[in-house]
Amino acid sequence: IAPDEAVIFVTVPTAADVVRDWPRRALVVNRSDLHSAFEETDQDLIRDLETELVASGDVSLYTSRSLMRTEGAVAGDRAVFLDHGVDFDRFAAATGSPHPDLADIPKPIVGFFGGIDDYVVDLELLEKVAADLPDCSLVLVGDATCPIDHIVNRPNVHWFGFRPYEEIPSFGAGFDVALMPWLRNEWIEQCNPIKMKEYLAIGVPVVSTDFPEVRFYSETIAIADDHDHFIDLIREALDGKAVGSVESRKARVEGSTWDRKAEELVVLGERVAH
């Protein structure tokens, strides 16, 4: 293919320096995160690169409707929402088949799987869950990039650390309630966590802090206004008053497979190329 016939797909803002002068037929900019919200970056520089790419791209793909609105003045009618997918078959198949490492953990289990980062996960809220629900086991599965001794040293907290991706669905299948304890910050406001669909594919009740994208799932996910409400919603779910049902949660994401998203992306790529 001739260089000026190529459709270039960019996923990170620092690629702006690379693609700026490349010959091309079209530029597709993937906006999966607001990278300039990361405090460890040169935020002004990254923000300028994000703006440059969105302004010069022929299409900007957004996985977050909130981020698409935020950048709407720059992206204009070139903005396209392309939601995240989910490995539906893998997670749905785990329903009712919890990981054997959970066999000796006292029920009920409220759990979280994923990276534990202090710029994403509300550690204060996790500590409150463990303290306010002493008759529950809080199960955490995933690496921690910050100190969490004050949480995992509690007697009802069980931290399994990193586990291979293939094991994650069966851990989730052992949760009586799955948690999305996000902080309220700029990054979370503009995100769309894949974990949300993974929990729903398993069919487990989900309790989440509030952020824009989760509101599109309010018929299947309980959304908390604050820390106390978060605890109340967990109690309600454990009392059989969870939002949604196993069937409705699975149905909500059944059509959102990665294969389906790949097909949508191919169609979009063909449209841009012509």
C-alpha atoms as one frame of an Amber mdcrd trajectory, in Angstrom:
protein
   0.000   0.000   0.000   1.306   3.441  -0.845   2.055   5.633   2.201  -0.556
   8.185   1.221  -3.181   5.413   1.048  -2.705   4.322   4.665  -5.303   4.752
   7.415  -3.282   5.500  10.564  -4.758   4.432  13.911  -3.397   6.279  16.952
  -4.023   5.188  20.539  -1.823   7.468  22.705  -1.347  11.246  22.523   2.449
  11.029  22.395   2.070   9.518  18.921   1.231  13.017  17.669   4.930  13.753
  17.109   5.248  10.600  14.984   2.206  10.926  12.762   2.138  14.708  12.399
   3.876  14.762   9.004   3.189  11.224   7.796   1.443  10.932   4.443  -1.898
   9.222   4.878  -5.388   8.814   3.583  -6.944   9.223   7.020  -6.125   9.475
  10.716  -8.245   7.648  13.321  -7.675   8.765  16.915  -8.651   6.373  19.695
  -9.767   8.279  22.819 -10.111   5.543  25.424  -8.819   7.668  28.320  -8.126
  11.251  29.274  -4.362  10.772  29.463  -3.775  14.370  30.560  -5.577  13.557
  33.829  -2.670  11.389  34.993  -0.803  13.448  37.576   2.566  11.821  36.867
   2.580  13.230  33.315   3.427  16.684  32.007  -0.296  17.436  31.917  -0.084
  20.618  29.836   2.035  18.879  27.199  -0.215  15.809  27.033  -3.325  17.991
  26.876  -1.866  19.903  23.916  -1.064  16.636  22.116  -4.557  15.277  22.770
  -6.093  18.449  21.355  -3.820  18.366  18.312  -4.720  14.761  17.475  -8.451
  15.245  17.938  -8.368  18.442  15.863  -6.406  16.841  13.011  -8.008  13.397
  13.026 -10.567  12.342  10.455 -12.355  10.336  13.150 -12.034  10.332  16.928
 -13.264   7.132  18.571 -14.594   7.483  22.113 -15.231   4.698  24.598 -16.658
   7.239  27.058 -19.651   9.401  26.247 -18.520  11.886  28.890 -15.122  12.323
  27.241 -16.793  12.665  23.850 -18.916  15.520  25.229 -15.893  17.140  26.862
 -13.968  17.203  23.577 -17.010  17.868  21.426 -15.996  21.401  20.469 -12.718
  20.098  19.036 -13.913  16.791  17.550 -17.160  18.126  16.127 -19.060  15.725
  13.886 -15.929  13.581  13.525 -16.562  12.087  16.992 -17.850   8.484  17.079
 -18.814   6.503  20.177 -17.463   2.940  20.057 -18.135   1.227  23.353 -15.785
  -1.243  25.004 -16.425  -4.921  24.454 -16.348  -7.813  26.894 -15.127 -11.401
  26.723 -18.733 -12.427  27.286 -18.495 -16.183  26.799 -15.573 -16.517  29.207
 -17.181 -14.494  32.002 -20.719 -15.776  31.503 -19.503 -19.380  31.644 -18.095
 -18.792  35.142 -21.535 -18.142  36.670 -22.095 -20.538  39.549 -18.543 -21.923
  39.401 -16.475 -19.970  41.948 -12.711 -20.289  42.185 -11.621 -23.109  44.541
  -9.459 -20.650  46.499 -12.697 -19.055  47.731 -14.010 -22.308  49.200 -12.805
 -21.549  52.735 -13.641 -17.841  52.695 -16.647 -17.129  54.960 -19.756 -15.971
  53.125 -21.109 -13.562  52.153 -18.310 -12.293  49.939 -18.136  -8.755  48.597
 -15.338  -8.476  46.098 -13.261  -6.501  43.643 -10.946  -7.695  40.903  -8.521
  -5.449  39.053  -5.554  -3.188  39.681  -5.586  -1.382  43.023  -4.254   2.104
  42.289  -4.626   5.047  44.652  -5.554   7.410  41.812  -8.466   5.171  40.756
  -9.676   3.050  43.685 -11.182   4.728  46.750  -9.068   3.036  49.447 -10.932
   4.851  52.208 -14.167   3.352  50.906 -12.712  -0.167  50.794 -11.578   0.230
  54.399 -15.077   1.384  55.336 -16.618  -1.645  53.621 -14.437  -3.938  55.711
 -15.133  -2.013  58.940 -18.882  -1.496  58.511 -19.595  -5.028  57.259 -17.645
  -7.189  59.725 -19.822 -10.239  58.965 -18.815 -10.074  55.281 -15.558 -11.140
  53.681 -13.965  -8.475  51.501 -12.058 -10.248  48.711  -9.550  -8.308  46.602
  -7.960  -9.841  43.497  -5.235  -7.869  41.722  -1.927  -6.084  42.013  -1.621
  -3.063  44.278   0.586  -0.144  43.240   0.171   1.564  46.609   0.285   0.541
  50.291  -2.906  -1.257  51.356  -1.736  -2.847  54.619  -4.320  -0.838  56.571
  -7.005  -2.677  54.590  -5.670  -6.187  54.113  -4.609  -6.544  57.750  -8.244
  -6.528  58.806  -9.492  -9.993  59.784 -12.316 -10.091  57.223 -10.189  -8.975
  54.247  -8.630 -11.514  51.882  -6.168 -10.269  49.250  -5.131 -12.711  46.531
  -2.813 -10.362  44.652  -2.181 -10.878  40.949  -3.921 -13.820  39.312  -3.853
 -14.823  35.623  -6.636 -13.433  33.463  -8.049 -16.926  32.930  -8.799 -17.204
  36.669 -10.496 -13.831  37.079 -14.032 -14.862  35.996 -14.188 -17.674  38.556
 -13.161 -15.280  41.324 -15.954 -12.931  40.274 -18.380 -15.848  40.211 -17.711
 -16.328  43.921 -18.720 -12.762  44.825 -22.133 -12.215  46.383 -21.708  -8.546
  45.499 -19.110  -7.062  43.120 -17.720  -3.606  43.852 -16.679  -0.637  41.734
 -15.272   1.675  44.449 -13.953   4.479  42.273 -12.657   7.823  43.401 -14.342
  10.965  42.162 -11.738  12.644  39.989 -11.244  13.829  36.429  -9.910  10.497
  35.178 -12.865   8.509  36.533 -15.311  11.108  35.203 -14.057  10.403  31.676
 -13.606   6.635  31.880 -15.557   3.533  30.912 -14.159   0.560  32.872 -14.224
  -2.810  31.114 -14.675  -4.378  34.546 -18.263  -3.104  34.579 -19.226  -5.349
  31.657 -17.233  -8.273  33.053 -19.169  -8.155  36.315 -22.458  -7.968  34.408
 -21.491 -10.880  32.158 -21.022 -13.031  35.257 -24.453 -11.901  36.438 -23.347
 -10.904  39.937 -25.005  -7.919  41.711 -22.876  -4.783  41.312 -22.574  -1.730
  43.563 -20.693   1.278  42.183 -19.768   4.793  43.094 -21.279   7.359  40.759
 -19.629   8.403  37.477 -21.133   9.363  34.102 -20.805   6.085  32.178 -22.291
   3.898  34.908 -25.550   5.862  34.710 -26.274   4.153  31.379 -26.460   0.891
  33.370 -28.670   2.064  36.225 -31.210  -0.701  35.557 -28.578  -3.350  36.319
 -26.092  -1.630  38.670 -26.749   0.014  42.051 -25.171   3.486  42.078 -24.174
   5.106  45.366 -24.289   8.821  46.171 -21.657   8.621  48.933 -19.808   6.176
  51.190 -22.722   5.508  53.538 -25.054   4.914  50.609 -22.500   2.499  49.119
 -22.623   0.406  52.300 -26.435   0.550  52.345 -26.607  -0.695  48.751 -24.330
  -3.629  49.561 -26.609  -4.563  52.451 -29.663  -4.326  50.193 -28.037  -6.579
  47.599 -27.153  -9.128  50.273 -30.760  -8.976  51.501 -32.030 -10.011  48.072
 -32.869  -6.482  46.908 -30.138  -6.102  44.300 -30.661  -3.967  41.224 -31.437
  -6.200  38.231 -31.302  -9.975  37.993 -28.726 -12.480  36.788 -30.578 -12.667
  33.470 -30.988  -8.906  32.989 -27.345  -8.210  33.814 -26.103 -10.778  31.324
 -28.559  -9.586  28.675 -27.336  -6.005  29.100 -23.854  -6.900  27.769 -24.432
 -10.070  25.753 -24.247  -8.173  22.472 -21.085  -6.296  23.442 -18.522  -8.932
  22.556 -15.058  -7.954  21.356 -15.816  -9.672  18.030 -18.808  -7.380  17.583
 -16.707  -4.336  18.392 -14.032  -5.458  15.930 -16.683  -5.757  13.210 -17.897
  -2.238  13.969 -14.329  -0.940  13.793 -13.712  -2.634  10.419 -16.867  -1.053
   8.998 -15.778   2.349  10.299 -12.270   1.873   8.862 -13.677   1.045   5.448
 -15.902   4.101   5.561 -13.003   6.370   6.493 -10.766   4.852   3.801 -13.306
   5.704   1.128
